[in-house]
Short mmCIF file of C-alpha atoms in Angstrom, two decimals:
data_model
loop_
_atom_site.label_atom_id
_atom_site.label_comp_id
_atom_site.label_asym_id
_atom_site.label_seq_id
_atom_site.Cartn_x
_atom_site.Cartn_y
_atom_site.Cartn_z
CA GLY Y 1 -19.66 -12.50 12.70
CA ALA Y 2 -16.10 -12.68 14.00
CA GLY Y 3 -13.33 -13.22 11.52
CA VAL Y 4 -10.04 -15.04 11.91
CA SER Y 5 -8.06 -13.67 14.82
CA GLN Y 6 -4.37 -14.01 15.57
CA SER Y 7 -2.26 -13.21 18.58
CA PRO Y 8 0.01 -11.56 19.32
CA SER Y 9 -0.19 -8.84 16.70
CA ASN Y 10 3.52 -8.20 17.01
CA LYS Y 11 6.27 -10.23 18.64
CA VAL Y 12 9.88 -9.25 19.17
CA THR Y 13 12.19 -11.96 20.42
CA GLU Y 14 15.86 -12.68 20.76
CA LYS Y 15 17.68 -15.14 18.57
CA GLY Y 16 17.54 -18.62 20.05
CA LYS Y 17 14.29 -18.17 21.95
CA ASP Y 18 11.11 -20.14 21.24
CA VAL Y 19 7.89 -18.40 20.17
CA GLU Y 20 4.26 -19.45 19.91
CA LEU Y 21 1.81 -17.84 17.51
CA ARG Y 22 -1.91 -18.40 17.91
CA CYS Y 23 -4.74 -18.53 15.40
CA ASP Y 24 -8.49 -18.61 16.10
CA PRO Y 25 -10.34 -19.55 12.91
CA ILE Y 26 -13.87 -18.61 11.99
CA SER Y 27 -16.30 -20.79 13.92
CA GLY Y 28 -17.27 -23.86 11.91
CA HIS Y 29 -14.35 -23.67 9.50
CA THR Y 30 -12.79 -27.10 9.29
CA ALA Y 31 -9.69 -26.18 7.30
CA LEU Y 32 -6.91 -24.00 8.68
CA TYR Y 33 -3.75 -22.78 6.98
CA TRP Y 34 -0.53 -21.08 8.00
CA TYR Y 35 1.43 -18.89 5.58
CA ARG Y 36 4.58 -16.83 5.95
CA GLN Y 37 5.15 -13.47 4.28
CA SER Y 38 8.71 -12.25 4.27
CA LEU Y 39 9.46 -8.60 3.56
CA GLY Y 40 8.56 -7.71 -0.01
CA GLN Y 41 7.52 -11.26 -0.86
CA GLY Y 42 4.31 -13.09 -1.57
CA LEU Y 43 2.84 -15.59 0.81
CA GLU Y 44 4.60 -18.90 1.34
CA PHE Y 45 2.54 -21.90 2.43
CA LEU Y 46 3.64 -23.56 5.65
CA ILE Y 47 1.04 -26.10 6.79
CA TYR Y 48 -2.60 -27.05 6.37
CA PHE Y 49 -5.00 -28.66 8.86
CA GLN Y 50 -8.22 -30.48 8.12
CA GLY Y 51 -9.83 -30.84 11.52
CA ASN Y 52 -7.04 -31.73 13.92
CA SER Y 53 -4.88 -33.56 11.43
CA ALA Y 54 -2.26 -32.02 9.17
CA PRO Y 55 -2.30 -33.76 5.79
CA ASP Y 56 0.18 -31.30 4.33
CA LYS Y 57 3.23 -30.13 6.26
CA SER Y 58 5.33 -29.73 3.16
CA GLY Y 59 5.89 -26.03 3.61
CA LEU Y 60 7.47 -26.08 7.05
CA PRO Y 61 11.01 -24.76 6.38
CA SER Y 62 12.82 -26.76 9.05
CA ASP Y 63 12.26 -29.04 12.04
CA ARG Y 64 12.33 -25.96 14.25
CA PHE Y 65 8.81 -25.23 13.02
CA SER Y 66 5.82 -27.18 14.28
CA ALA Y 67 2.10 -26.62 14.54
CA GLU Y 68 -0.84 -28.20 16.23
CA ARG Y 69 -4.56 -27.80 16.25
CA THR Y 70 -6.79 -28.95 19.06
CA GLY Y 71 -10.54 -29.45 19.14
CA GLY Y 72 -10.72 -28.64 15.47
CA SER Y 73 -10.44 -24.97 16.32
CA VAL Y 74 -7.47 -23.01 17.70
CA SER Y 75 -4.06 -23.61 16.18
CA THR Y 76 -0.60 -22.81 17.49
CA LEU Y 77 2.51 -22.38 15.35
CA THR Y 78 5.70 -22.87 17.33
CA ILE Y 79 9.14 -21.81 16.21
CA GLN Y 80 11.98 -23.17 18.32
CA ARG Y 81 15.43 -21.61 18.59
CA THR Y 82 14.41 -18.66 16.43
CA GLN Y 83 16.80 -17.30 13.83
CA GLN Y 84 16.89 -13.87 12.22
CA GLU Y 85 15.66 -15.31 8.93
CA ASP Y 86 12.45 -16.32 10.71
CA SER Y 87 11.48 -12.64 10.87
CA ALA Y 88 8.30 -12.28 8.81
CA VAL Y 89 4.55 -11.85 9.05
CA TYR Y 90 2.82 -15.12 9.82
CA LEU Y 91 -0.70 -15.27 8.44
CA CYS Y 92 -3.42 -17.74 9.30
CA ALA Y 93 -6.46 -18.51 7.18
CA SER Y 94 -9.50 -20.74 7.51
CA SER Y 95 -12.09 -22.10 5.13
CA LEU Y 96 -15.27 -24.14 5.02
CA ALA Y 97 -15.89 -27.45 3.29
CA LEU Y 98 -13.85 -28.79 0.42
CA GLU Y 99 -15.82 -27.27 -2.42
CA HIS Y 100 -15.56 -23.71 -1.20
CA ASN Y 101 -11.83 -23.16 -1.56
CA GLU Y 102 -12.22 -19.58 -0.31
CA GLN Y 103 -9.78 -18.82 2.48
CA PHE Y 104 -10.41 -16.03 4.98
CA PHE Y 105 -7.29 -14.50 6.47
CA GLY Y 106 -6.43 -13.13 9.87
CA PRO Y 107 -4.44 -9.91 10.39
CA GLY Y 108 -1.20 -11.79 10.94
CA THR Y 109 1.56 -11.75 13.53
CA ARG Y 110 4.66 -9.76 12.75
CA LEU Y 111 7.63 -11.62 14.19
CA THR Y 112 10.94 -9.84 14.61
CA VAL Y 113 13.97 -11.84 15.69
CA LEU Y 114 16.82 -9.67 16.97
CA ALA G 1 3.85 -27.72 -9.29
CA GLN G 2 1.90 -24.58 -9.89
CA THR G 3 3.54 -21.18 -10.25
CA VAL G 4 2.03 -17.70 -10.30
CA THR G 5 3.84 -14.74 -11.83
CA GLN G 6 3.09 -11.06 -11.34
CA SER G 7 5.47 -9.08 -13.52
CA GLN G 8 4.55 -5.60 -12.26
CA PRO G 9 6.13 -4.97 -8.83
CA GLU G 10 4.66 -1.46 -8.64
CA MET G 11 2.03 0.58 -10.41
CA SER G 12 0.44 3.96 -9.88
CA VAL G 13 -2.59 5.60 -11.40
CA GLN G 14 -4.56 8.79 -10.97
CA GLU G 15 -7.75 8.63 -8.97
CA ALA G 16 -10.84 7.79 -11.10
CA GLU G 17 -8.74 6.19 -13.82
CA THR G 18 -8.73 2.52 -14.80
CA VAL G 19 -5.79 0.24 -14.09
CA THR G 20 -5.05 -3.35 -15.06
CA LEU G 21 -2.83 -5.67 -13.04
CA SER G 22 -1.30 -8.66 -14.79
CA CYS G 23 -1.00 -12.25 -13.66
CA THR G 24 0.07 -15.41 -15.41
CA TYR G 25 0.19 -18.91 -14.00
CA ASP G 26 1.37 -22.34 -14.91
CA THR G 27 -0.47 -25.59 -14.18
CA SER G 28 -1.17 -28.92 -15.78
CA GLU G 29 -4.60 -29.13 -14.16
CA ASN G 30 -7.86 -28.39 -15.95
CA ASN G 31 -10.02 -27.46 -12.97
CA TYR G 32 -8.87 -24.86 -10.48
CA TYR G 33 -9.71 -21.49 -8.94
CA LEU G 34 -7.99 -18.15 -9.32
CA PHE G 35 -8.18 -15.25 -6.90
CA TRP G 36 -7.12 -11.68 -6.46
CA TYR G 37 -6.43 -10.64 -2.89
CA LYS G 38 -5.86 -7.10 -1.64
CA GLN G 39 -3.53 -6.39 1.27
CA PRO G 40 -3.70 -2.82 2.63
CA PRO G 41 -1.16 -1.54 5.17
CA SER G 42 -3.24 -3.14 7.91
CA ARG G 43 -1.92 -6.52 6.62
CA GLN G 44 -5.40 -7.99 6.38
CA MET G 45 -5.72 -10.06 3.21
CA ILE G 46 -9.07 -9.30 1.61
CA LEU G 47 -10.56 -11.34 -1.18
CA VAL G 48 -11.35 -9.07 -4.13
CA ILE G 49 -12.60 -11.49 -6.76
CA ARG G 50 -12.50 -15.18 -7.68
CA GLN G 51 -12.79 -17.12 -10.93
CA GLU G 52 -13.57 -20.78 -11.46
CA ALA G 53 -11.56 -22.19 -14.34
CA TYR G 54 -14.52 -24.09 -15.77
CA LYS G 55 -16.49 -20.86 -16.21
CA GLN G 56 -15.86 -19.00 -19.44
CA GLN G 57 -17.57 -15.84 -18.24
CA ASN G 58 -15.25 -13.35 -16.60
CA ALA G 59 -16.02 -12.60 -12.95
CA THR G 60 -17.03 -9.08 -11.93
CA GLU G 61 -17.49 -7.45 -8.53
CA ASN G 62 -18.62 -3.85 -8.75
CA ARG G 63 -15.58 -1.86 -9.96
CA PHE G 64 -13.41 -4.98 -10.18
CA SER G 65 -13.37 -7.36 -13.11
CA VAL G 66 -11.05 -9.97 -14.50
CA ASN G 67 -9.91 -10.99 -17.96
CA PHE G 68 -9.47 -14.76 -17.71
CA GLN G 69 -7.73 -16.35 -20.68
CA LYS G 70 -7.49 -20.05 -19.86
CA ALA G 71 -5.52 -21.11 -22.91
CA ALA G 72 -2.99 -18.37 -22.34
CA LYS G 73 -3.01 -18.99 -18.55
CA SER G 74 -3.58 -15.33 -17.94
CA PHE G 75 -5.72 -13.74 -15.23
CA SER G 76 -5.60 -9.94 -15.13
CA LEU G 77 -7.50 -7.66 -12.76
CA LYS G 78 -9.10 -4.44 -13.96
CA ILE G 79 -10.02 -1.75 -11.45
CA SER G 80 -12.36 0.89 -12.85
CA ASP G 81 -12.91 4.35 -11.39
CA SER G 82 -10.02 3.80 -9.00
CA GLN G 83 -10.34 5.21 -5.49
CA LEU G 84 -7.79 6.21 -2.86
CA GLY G 85 -8.88 3.22 -0.79
CA ASP G 86 -7.70 0.91 -3.55
CA THR G 87 -4.10 1.68 -2.60
CA ALA G 88 -2.66 -1.66 -1.45
CA MET G 89 -0.64 -4.71 -2.43
CA TYR G 90 -2.53 -6.98 -4.79
CA PHE G 91 -1.79 -10.69 -4.95
CA CYS G 92 -2.88 -13.14 -7.58
CA ALA G 93 -3.39 -16.68 -6.26
CA PHE G 94 -4.12 -20.17 -7.55
CA ILE G 95 -5.70 -23.18 -5.88
CA SER G 96 -6.38 -26.66 -7.15
CA ASN G 97 -9.94 -27.89 -7.31
CA PHE G 98 -8.90 -31.07 -5.55
CA GLY G 99 -9.91 -30.13 -2.04
CA ASN G 100 -8.63 -27.63 0.49
CA GLU G 101 -5.05 -27.40 -0.66
CA LYS G 102 -2.66 -24.52 -0.37
CA LEU G 103 -2.98 -21.24 -2.18
CA THR G 104 -0.03 -20.46 -4.42
CA PHE G 105 0.60 -16.73 -4.54
CA GLY G 106 2.42 -14.40 -6.88
CA THR G 107 4.86 -11.88 -5.46
CA GLY G 108 2.35 -9.06 -5.60
CA THR G 109 1.88 -5.67 -7.24
CA ARG G 110 2.02 -2.55 -5.12
CA LEU G 111 -0.71 -0.23 -6.41
CA THR G 112 -0.79 3.45 -5.50
CA ILE G 113 -3.76 5.64 -6.34
CA ILE G 114 -2.68 9.25 -6.74
CA PRO G 115 -5.12 11.95 -5.63
#
């Protein structure tokens, strides 16, 4: 079956512009996660959705970052007024019910802020 | 808060040899899961192996096995008969057993298999 998909694959933007990153989870997966991977670093948790609600937004680095999920499926991560330090790979993952705890990752979006 | 430490930024090994990647973690919880993920240049994170903390038996998946030492909070990955396709970044990760919470990752080990 189809895995987690993300779009765009790569995004180059100018400092100060807004960007939207999209994630399509595996069908039927109720949990969805966003992570950020900066160059040479591990993955940093950003936000987690269970259905359409976000019980944990603790990882969002500033109020320029927001995310939503509609219909319990597709999620969009929005970064407003992008800064150069926002340049990173943004990875999305999804998982099944609580007891599984296995997250399946998408290929990520590489964001470059000039 | 949980932390995961990978002390080997880079490793290399000859094809067909065995290599062990180290990982230590810190938590006050008793029930949790540990994972090794592989990230090739394609960026796709691929689950290699998982271990439930309540299981004493070490997990194995074909050429991949772990040495899980709960008391020492150590979780190393052994790759036997290494292949060129094993070249990738390897990340150790921790997740609480209390529902779908975030994965906490180490900083990764870049593994190169030399032909």
